[in-house]
Short mmCIF file of C-alpha atoms and ligand atoms in Angstrom, two decimals:
data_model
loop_
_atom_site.label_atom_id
_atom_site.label_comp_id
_atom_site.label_asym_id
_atom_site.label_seq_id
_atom_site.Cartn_x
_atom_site.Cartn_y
_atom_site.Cartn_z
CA UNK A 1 290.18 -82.44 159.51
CA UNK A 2 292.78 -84.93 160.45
CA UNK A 3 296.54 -84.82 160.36
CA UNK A 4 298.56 -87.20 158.85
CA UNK A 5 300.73 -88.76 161.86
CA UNK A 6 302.03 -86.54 164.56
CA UNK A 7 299.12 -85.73 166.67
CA UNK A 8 301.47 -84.25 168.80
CA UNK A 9 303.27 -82.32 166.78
CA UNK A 10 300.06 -80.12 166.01
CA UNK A 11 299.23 -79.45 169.62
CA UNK A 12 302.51 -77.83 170.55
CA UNK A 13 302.81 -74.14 170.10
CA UNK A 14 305.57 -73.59 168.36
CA UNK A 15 305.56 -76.57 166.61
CA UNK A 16 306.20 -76.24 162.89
CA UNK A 17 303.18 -76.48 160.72
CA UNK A 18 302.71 -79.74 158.72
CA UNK A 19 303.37 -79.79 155.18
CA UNK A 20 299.97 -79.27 153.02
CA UNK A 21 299.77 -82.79 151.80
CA UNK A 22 299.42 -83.68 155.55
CA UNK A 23 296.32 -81.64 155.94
CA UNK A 24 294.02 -83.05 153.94
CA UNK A 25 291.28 -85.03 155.19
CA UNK A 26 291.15 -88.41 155.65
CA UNK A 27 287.74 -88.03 153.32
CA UNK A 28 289.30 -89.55 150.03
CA UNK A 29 291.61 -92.17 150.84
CA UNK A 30 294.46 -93.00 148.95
CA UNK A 31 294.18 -95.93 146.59
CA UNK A 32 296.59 -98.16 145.14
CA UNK A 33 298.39 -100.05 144.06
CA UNK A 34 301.28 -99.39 146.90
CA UNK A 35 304.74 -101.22 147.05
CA UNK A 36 305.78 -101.92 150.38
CA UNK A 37 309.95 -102.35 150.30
CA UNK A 38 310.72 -104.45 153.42
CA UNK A 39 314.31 -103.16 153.48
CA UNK A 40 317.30 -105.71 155.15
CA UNK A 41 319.74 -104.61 154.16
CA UNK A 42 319.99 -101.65 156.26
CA UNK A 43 320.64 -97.94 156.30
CA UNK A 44 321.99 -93.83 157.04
CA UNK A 45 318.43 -92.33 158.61
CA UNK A 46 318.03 -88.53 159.55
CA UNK A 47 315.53 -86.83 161.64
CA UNK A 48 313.25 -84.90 159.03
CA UNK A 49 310.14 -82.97 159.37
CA UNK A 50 308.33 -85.67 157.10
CA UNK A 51 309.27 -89.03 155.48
CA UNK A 52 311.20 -89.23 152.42
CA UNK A 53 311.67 -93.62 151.78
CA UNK A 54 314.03 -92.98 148.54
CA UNK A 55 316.13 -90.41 150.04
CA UNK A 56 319.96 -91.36 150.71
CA UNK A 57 320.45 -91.36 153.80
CA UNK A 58 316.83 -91.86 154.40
CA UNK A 59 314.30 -88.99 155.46
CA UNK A 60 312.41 -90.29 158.84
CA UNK A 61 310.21 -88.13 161.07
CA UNK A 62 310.26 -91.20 163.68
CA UNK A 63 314.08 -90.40 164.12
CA UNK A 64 315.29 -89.05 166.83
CA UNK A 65 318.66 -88.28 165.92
CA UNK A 66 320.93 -88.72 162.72
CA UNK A 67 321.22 -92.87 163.27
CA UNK A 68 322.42 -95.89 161.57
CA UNK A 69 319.76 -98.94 161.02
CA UNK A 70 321.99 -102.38 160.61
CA UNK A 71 321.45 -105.22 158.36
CA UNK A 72 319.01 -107.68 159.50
CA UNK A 73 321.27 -110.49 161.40
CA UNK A 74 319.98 -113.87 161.60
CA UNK A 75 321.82 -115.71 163.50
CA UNK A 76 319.96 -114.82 166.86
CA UNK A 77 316.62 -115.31 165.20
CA UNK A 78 316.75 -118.25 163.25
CA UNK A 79 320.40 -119.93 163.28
CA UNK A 80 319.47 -123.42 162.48
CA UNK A 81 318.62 -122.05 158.50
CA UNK A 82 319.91 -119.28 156.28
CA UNK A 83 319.78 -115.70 156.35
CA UNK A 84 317.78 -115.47 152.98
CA UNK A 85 316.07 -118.20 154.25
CA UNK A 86 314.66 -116.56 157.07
CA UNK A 87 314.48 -113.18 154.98
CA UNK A 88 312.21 -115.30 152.97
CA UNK A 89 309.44 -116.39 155.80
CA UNK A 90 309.76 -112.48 156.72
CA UNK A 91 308.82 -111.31 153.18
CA UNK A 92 306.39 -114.56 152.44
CA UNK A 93 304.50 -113.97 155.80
CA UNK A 94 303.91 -110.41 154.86
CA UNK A 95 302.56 -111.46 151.35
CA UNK A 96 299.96 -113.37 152.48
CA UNK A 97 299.31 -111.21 155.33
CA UNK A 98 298.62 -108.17 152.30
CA UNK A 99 297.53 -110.93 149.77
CA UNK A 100 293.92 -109.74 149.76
CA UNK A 101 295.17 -106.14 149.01
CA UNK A 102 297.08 -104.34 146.45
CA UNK A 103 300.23 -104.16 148.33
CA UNK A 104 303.43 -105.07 145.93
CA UNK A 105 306.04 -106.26 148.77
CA UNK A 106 309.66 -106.02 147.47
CA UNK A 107 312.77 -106.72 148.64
CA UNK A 108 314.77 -104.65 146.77
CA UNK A 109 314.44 -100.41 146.02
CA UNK A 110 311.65 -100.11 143.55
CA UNK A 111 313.00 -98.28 140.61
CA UNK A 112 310.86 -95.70 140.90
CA UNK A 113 309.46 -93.86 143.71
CA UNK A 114 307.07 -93.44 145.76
CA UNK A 115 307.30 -96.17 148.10
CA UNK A 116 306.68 -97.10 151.92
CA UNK A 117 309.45 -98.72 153.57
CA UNK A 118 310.18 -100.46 156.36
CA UNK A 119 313.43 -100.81 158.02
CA UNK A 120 313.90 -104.08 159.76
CA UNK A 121 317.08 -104.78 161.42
CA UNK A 122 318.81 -103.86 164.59
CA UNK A 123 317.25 -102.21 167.77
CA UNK A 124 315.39 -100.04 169.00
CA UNK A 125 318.02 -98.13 170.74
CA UNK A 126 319.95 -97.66 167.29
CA UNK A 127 317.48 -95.65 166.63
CA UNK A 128 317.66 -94.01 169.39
CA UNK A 129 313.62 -94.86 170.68
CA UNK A 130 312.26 -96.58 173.54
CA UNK A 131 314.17 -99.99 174.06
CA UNK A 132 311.51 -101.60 174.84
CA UNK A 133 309.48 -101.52 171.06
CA UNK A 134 309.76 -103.53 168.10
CA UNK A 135 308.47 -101.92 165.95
CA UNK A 136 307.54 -97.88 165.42
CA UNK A 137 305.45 -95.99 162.69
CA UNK A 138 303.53 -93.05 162.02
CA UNK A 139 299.96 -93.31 161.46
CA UNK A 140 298.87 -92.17 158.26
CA UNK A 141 295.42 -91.48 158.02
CA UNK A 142 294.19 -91.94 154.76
CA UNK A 143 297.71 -93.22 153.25
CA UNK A 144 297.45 -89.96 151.97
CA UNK A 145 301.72 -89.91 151.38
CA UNK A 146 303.53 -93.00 149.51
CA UNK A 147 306.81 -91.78 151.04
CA UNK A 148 306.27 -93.66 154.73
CA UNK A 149 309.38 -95.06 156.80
CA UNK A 150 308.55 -97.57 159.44
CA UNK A 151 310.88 -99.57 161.80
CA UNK A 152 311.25 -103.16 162.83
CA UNK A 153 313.82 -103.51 164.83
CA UNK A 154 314.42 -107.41 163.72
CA UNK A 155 316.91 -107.96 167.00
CA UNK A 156 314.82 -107.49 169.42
CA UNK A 157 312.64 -110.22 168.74
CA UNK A 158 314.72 -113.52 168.95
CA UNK A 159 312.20 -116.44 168.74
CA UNK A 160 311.45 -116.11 172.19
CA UNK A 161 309.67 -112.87 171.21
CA UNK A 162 308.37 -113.97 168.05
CA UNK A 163 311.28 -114.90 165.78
CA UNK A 164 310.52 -114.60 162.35
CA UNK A 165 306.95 -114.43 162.80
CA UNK A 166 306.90 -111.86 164.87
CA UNK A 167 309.66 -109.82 162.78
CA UNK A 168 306.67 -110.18 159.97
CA UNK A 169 303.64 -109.56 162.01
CA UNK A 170 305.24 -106.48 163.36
CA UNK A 171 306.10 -105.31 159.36
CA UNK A 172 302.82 -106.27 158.64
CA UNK A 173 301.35 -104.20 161.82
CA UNK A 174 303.94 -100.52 161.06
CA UNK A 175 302.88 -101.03 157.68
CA UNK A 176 299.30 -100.90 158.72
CA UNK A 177 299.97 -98.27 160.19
CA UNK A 178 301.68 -96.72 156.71
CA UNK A 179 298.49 -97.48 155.08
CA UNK A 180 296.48 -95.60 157.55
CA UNK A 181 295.08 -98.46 160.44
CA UNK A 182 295.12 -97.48 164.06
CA UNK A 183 295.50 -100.62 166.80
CA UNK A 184 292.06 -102.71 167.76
CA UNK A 185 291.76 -104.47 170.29
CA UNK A 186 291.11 -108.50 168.51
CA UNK A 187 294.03 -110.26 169.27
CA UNK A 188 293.53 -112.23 165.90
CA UNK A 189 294.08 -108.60 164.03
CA UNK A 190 297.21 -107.78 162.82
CA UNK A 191 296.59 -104.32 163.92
CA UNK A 192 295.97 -105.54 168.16
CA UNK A 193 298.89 -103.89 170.40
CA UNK A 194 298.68 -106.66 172.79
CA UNK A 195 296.89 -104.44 175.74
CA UNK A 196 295.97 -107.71 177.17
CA UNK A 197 297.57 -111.25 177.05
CA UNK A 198 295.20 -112.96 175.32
CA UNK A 199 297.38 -114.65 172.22
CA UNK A 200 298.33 -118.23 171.83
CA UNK A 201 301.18 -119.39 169.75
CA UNK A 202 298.98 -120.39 167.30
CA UNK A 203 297.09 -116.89 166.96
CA UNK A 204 300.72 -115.64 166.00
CA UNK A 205 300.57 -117.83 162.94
CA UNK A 206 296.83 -116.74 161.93
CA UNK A 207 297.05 -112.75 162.16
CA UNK A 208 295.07 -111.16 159.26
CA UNK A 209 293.59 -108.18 158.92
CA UNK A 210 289.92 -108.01 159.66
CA UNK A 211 286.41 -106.30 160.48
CA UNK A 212 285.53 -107.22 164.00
CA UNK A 213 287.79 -105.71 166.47
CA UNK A 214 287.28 -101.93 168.27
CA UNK A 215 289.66 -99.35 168.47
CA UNK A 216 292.16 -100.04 171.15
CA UNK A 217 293.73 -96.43 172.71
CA UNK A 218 296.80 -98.38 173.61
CA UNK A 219 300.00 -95.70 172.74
CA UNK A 220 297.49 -93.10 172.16
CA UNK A 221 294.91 -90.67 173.45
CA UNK A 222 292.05 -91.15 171.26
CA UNK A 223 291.45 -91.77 167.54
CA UNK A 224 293.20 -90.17 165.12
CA UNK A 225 292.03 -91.25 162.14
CA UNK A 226 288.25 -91.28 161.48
CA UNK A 227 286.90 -95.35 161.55
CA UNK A 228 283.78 -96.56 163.60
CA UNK A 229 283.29 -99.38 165.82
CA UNK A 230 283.94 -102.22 164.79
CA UNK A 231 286.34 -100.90 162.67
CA UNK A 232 286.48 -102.78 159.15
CA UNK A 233 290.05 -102.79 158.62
CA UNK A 234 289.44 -104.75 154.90
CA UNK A 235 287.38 -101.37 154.12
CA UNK A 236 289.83 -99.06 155.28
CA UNK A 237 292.67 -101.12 153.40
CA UNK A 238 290.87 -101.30 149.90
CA UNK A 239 290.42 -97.67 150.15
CA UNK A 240 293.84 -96.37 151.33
CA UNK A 241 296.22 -99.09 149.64
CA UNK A 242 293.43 -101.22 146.90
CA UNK A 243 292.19 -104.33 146.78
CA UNK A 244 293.94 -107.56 145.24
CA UNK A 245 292.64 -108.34 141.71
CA UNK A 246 289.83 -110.73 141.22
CA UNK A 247 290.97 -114.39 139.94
CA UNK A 248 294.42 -116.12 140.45
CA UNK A 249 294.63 -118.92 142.95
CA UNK A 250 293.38 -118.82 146.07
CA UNK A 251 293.26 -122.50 147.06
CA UNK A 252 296.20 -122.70 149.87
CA UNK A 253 297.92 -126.18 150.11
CA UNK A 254 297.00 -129.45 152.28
CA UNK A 255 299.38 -130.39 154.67
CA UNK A 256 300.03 -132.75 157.60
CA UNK A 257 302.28 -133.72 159.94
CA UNK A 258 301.39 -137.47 160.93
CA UNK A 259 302.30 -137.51 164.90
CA UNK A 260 304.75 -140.12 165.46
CA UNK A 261 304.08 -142.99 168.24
CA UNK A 262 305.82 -144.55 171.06
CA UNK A 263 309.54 -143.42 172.19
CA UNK A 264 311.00 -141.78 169.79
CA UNK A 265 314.91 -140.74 170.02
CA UNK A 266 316.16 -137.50 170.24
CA UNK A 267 316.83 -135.61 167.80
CA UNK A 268 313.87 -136.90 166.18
CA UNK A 269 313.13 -136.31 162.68
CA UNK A 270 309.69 -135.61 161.18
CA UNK A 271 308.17 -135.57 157.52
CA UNK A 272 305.40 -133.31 156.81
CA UNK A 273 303.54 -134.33 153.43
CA UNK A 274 301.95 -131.35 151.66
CA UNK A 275 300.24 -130.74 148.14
CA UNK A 276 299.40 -127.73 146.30
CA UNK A 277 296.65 -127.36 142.96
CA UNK A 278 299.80 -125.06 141.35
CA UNK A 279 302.63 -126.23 143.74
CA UNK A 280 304.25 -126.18 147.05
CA UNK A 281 306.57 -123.39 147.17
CA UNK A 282 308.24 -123.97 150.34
CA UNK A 283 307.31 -125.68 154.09
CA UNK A 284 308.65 -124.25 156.84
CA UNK A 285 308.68 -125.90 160.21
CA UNK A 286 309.06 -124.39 163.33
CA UNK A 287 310.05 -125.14 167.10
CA UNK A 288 307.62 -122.63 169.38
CA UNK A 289 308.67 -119.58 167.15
CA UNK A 290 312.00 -120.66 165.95
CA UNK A 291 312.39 -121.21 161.99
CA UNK A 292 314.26 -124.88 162.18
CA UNK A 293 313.85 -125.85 158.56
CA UNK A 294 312.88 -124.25 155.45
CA UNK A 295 312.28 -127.07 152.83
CA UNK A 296 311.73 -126.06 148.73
CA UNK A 297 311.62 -129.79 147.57
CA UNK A 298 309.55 -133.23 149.37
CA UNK A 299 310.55 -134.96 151.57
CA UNK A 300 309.75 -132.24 153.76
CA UNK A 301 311.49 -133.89 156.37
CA UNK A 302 313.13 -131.86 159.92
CA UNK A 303 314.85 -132.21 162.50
CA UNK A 304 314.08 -131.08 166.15
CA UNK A 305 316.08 -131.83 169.30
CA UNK A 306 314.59 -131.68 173.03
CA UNK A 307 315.45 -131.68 176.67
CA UNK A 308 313.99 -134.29 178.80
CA UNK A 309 310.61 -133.38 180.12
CA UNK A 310 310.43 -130.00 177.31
CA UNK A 311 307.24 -128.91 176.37
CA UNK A 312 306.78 -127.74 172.98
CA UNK A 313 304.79 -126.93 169.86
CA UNK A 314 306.10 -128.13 166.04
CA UNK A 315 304.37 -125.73 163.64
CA UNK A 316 304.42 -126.81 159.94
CA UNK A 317 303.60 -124.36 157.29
CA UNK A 318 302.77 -125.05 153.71
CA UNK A 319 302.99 -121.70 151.04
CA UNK A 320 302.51 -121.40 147.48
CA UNK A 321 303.32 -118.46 145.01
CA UNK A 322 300.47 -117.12 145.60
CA UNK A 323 300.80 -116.76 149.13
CA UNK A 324 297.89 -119.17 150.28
CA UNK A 325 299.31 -121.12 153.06
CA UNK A 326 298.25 -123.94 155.35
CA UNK A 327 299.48 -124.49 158.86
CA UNK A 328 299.49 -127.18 161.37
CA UNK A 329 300.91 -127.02 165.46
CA UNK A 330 301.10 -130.28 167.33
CA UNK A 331 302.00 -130.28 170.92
CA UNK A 332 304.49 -132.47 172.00
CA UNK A 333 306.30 -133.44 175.33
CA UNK A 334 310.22 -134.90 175.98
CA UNK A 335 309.67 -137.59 178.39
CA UNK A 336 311.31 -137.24 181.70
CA UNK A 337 314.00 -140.54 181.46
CA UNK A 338 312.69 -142.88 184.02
CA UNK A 339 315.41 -143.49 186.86
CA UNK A 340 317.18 -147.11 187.48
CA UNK A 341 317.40 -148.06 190.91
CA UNK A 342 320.79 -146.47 191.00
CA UNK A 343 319.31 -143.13 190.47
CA UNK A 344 320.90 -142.62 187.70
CA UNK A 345 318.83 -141.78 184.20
CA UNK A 346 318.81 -143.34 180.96
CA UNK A 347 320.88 -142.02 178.38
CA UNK A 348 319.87 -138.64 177.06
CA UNK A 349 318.33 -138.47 174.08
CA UNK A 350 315.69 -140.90 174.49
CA UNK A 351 312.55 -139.57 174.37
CA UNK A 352 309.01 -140.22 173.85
CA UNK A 353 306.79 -137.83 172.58
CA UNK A 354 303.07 -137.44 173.50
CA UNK A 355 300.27 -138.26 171.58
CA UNK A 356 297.95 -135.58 170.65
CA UNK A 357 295.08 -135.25 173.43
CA UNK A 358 291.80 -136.49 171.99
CA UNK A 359 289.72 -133.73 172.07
CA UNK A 360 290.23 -129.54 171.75
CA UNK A 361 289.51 -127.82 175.05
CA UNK A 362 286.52 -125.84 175.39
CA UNK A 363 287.12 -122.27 173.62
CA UNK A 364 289.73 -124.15 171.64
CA UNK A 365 288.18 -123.13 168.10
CA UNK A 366 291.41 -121.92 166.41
CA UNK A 367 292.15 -123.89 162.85
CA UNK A 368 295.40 -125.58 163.95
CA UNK A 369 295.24 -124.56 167.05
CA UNK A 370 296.39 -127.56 169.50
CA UNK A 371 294.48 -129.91 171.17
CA UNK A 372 295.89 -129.26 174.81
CA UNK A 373 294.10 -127.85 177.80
CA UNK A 374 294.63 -124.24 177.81
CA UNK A 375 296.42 -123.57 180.93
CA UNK A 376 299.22 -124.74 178.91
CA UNK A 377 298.79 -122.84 175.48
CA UNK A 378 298.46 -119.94 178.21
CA UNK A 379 301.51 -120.67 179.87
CA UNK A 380 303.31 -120.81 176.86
CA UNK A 381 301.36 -117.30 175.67
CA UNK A 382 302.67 -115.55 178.24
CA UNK A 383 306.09 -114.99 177.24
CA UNK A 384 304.63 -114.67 173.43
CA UNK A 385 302.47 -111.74 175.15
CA UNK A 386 305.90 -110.41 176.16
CA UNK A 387 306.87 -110.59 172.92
CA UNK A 388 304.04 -109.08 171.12
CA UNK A 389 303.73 -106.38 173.18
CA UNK A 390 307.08 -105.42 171.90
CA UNK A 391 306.09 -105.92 168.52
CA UNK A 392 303.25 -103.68 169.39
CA UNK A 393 304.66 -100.91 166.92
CA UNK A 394 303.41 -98.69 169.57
CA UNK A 395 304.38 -98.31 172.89
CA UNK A 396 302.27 -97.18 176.05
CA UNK A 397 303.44 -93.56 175.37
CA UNK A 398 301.86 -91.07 172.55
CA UNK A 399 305.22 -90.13 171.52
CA UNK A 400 305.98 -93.87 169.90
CA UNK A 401 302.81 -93.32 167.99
CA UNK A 402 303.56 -90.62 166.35
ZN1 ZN B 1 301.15 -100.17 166.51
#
């Protein structure tokens, strides 16, 4: 028999006893359809023996304390676009990561309940939790309650630890957790706690739930939800939350982002050209993990400004209302100004930009991925690994994974 969530809680005498619905076994899942309410807007939280997402203030087991969740601010994660704008590669990024599932993801309270919902906005030590998470949420074995509050604490994870992708991988990953997955250990899964420092930039683009990663015991003991090696996360999912009807379009969009050549100036502007069969929602285009432009309407055309000698990756990202999406990272380098014989450097701002290298370095099999050697996509994962690990949803403690 397993418990829904606090493994924990069950092993300490004294501890009150669980509410039936959390004793039933993880046997019969669930089903769906869920809605998922990715909540910015903020809100009053109590500590509670179990969830309660419609309550006012809300109902959270997770809570420490009586606390206050914020608003989501975006001026630390993305400034260079809106606040809905970068609400809206949050809530998009979580569509297509649910898109093969029956997950309704809403921005607003669902007018009726039950619902999961996650809180994303402010810290971690708002809550009054370890300062060092992103993201926290009980796993629920089965999905056997609707009524699931989860955490991301959006401020912690300024684009240098993930920006707005990594605010919606780590929804993505506590709500995974709300539908009853435990962490793996593929760094490609949506469901990996970073254990190990094995993701690239682009890997943070591609997350997805899938079928070929092992249980990782990273912020916990041991299992606590029945699943075998390799753990089929897509099985798990269409039993606890359903599976996506059949049909509807599933062709994502073309895109490219033509490299330019020779010295270009800085700030230098780029065009990406996409195409949809139904139409290009949006592109988004992104420094590293910074959201720099969010473009509804062709050209798709951005801006992004360098430092002499900066190393960087421009990820372009083509959606459409279904969620499909297509994305594309070039590498690109800021020239170091050559020096006159005065010493002195050209003017800033001139800068040439490095062509592609021909070739993908061995191991270098990721769609999109770039074509550099990987000592450099691995210097440039390390602070992402930084990052994901606090996106982890689950710290290196039992308590966080409650
Ligand atoms: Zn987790």
């Amino acid at each position: 028999m397993k418990s829904y969530a606090v493994a924990a809680c069950v092993l300490v005498a004294g501890c009150a006893p669980p509410p039936t619905e959390m004793l039933r076994t993880t046997d019969a899942c669930h089903g769906g359809p869920v809605t998922l309410w990715l909540d910015f807007e903020g809100a009053g939280v109590v500590h509670a023996a179990s969830d309660d997402s419609s309550a006012m203030p809300v109902a959270s087991s997770l809570a420490p304390t009586n606390a206050v969740v914020p608003p989501f601010a975006s001026t630390a994660i993305a400034p260079e676009v809106t606040r809905d704008q970068a609400i809206a590669a949050i809530v998009d990024r979580v569509r297509t990561i649910f898109q093969p599932y029956a997950v309704d993801v809403v921005t607003a309270r669902p007018a009726a309940a039950p619902y999961t919902r996650i809180l994303i906005g402010g810290t971690a030590a708002a809550l009054g939790v370890s300062a060092t998470e992103a993201g926290v949420a009980n796993v629920d074995c089965g999905n056997l309650t609707d009524r699931d509050v989860a955490y991301d604490f959006a401020a912690e994870q300024t684009p240098d630890y993930g920006g707005v992708v990594g605010i919606a991988n780590t929804a993505a990953h506590e709500a995974g957790h709300a539908f009853g997955l435990e962490h793996v250990d593929d760094p490609h899964d949506v469901m990996y706690a970073a254990a190990t420092p094995m993701l690239t930039l682009p890997d943070l683009f591609d997350v997805s739930f899938r079928a070929s990663g092992s249980f990782s015991s990273y912020g916990s003991a041991g299992r606590s939800c029945t699943s075998a090696d390799p753990v089929d996360e897509p099985a798990i999912l269409g039993c606890n939350v359903g599976t996506a009807l059949a049909g509807g379009d599933t062709e994502a969009p073309t895109l490219d982002l033509p490299m330019p050549t020779g010295d270009v100036m800085s700030p230098m502007m780029l065009t990406a050209t996409a195409s949809d069969n139904v139409g290009v929602v949006r592109v988004e285009a992104y420094k590293d993990l910074e959201l720099v432009a969010s473009l509804s309407t062709p050209p798709y055309s951005f801006t992004i400004t360098a430092a002499p000698a900066e190393r960087f990756y421009v990820t372009v990202e083509a959606l459409d209302a279904a969620g499909n999406r297509t994305t594309v990272t070039r590498p690109f380098v800021a020239a170091t100004p050559p020096t006159g014989d005065d010493g002195v450097g050209l003017p800033p701002g001139d800068m040439a930009v490095a062509q592609p290298q021909p070739t993908a370095a061995s191991g270098c099999a990721l769609a999109g991925a770039p074509s550099l050697p990987w000592p450099w996509i691995l210097a440039l994962a390390a602070p992402l690994f930084r990052a994901t690990r606090r996106s982890s949803g689950s710290g290196s403690s039992s308590r966080r994974r409650r």
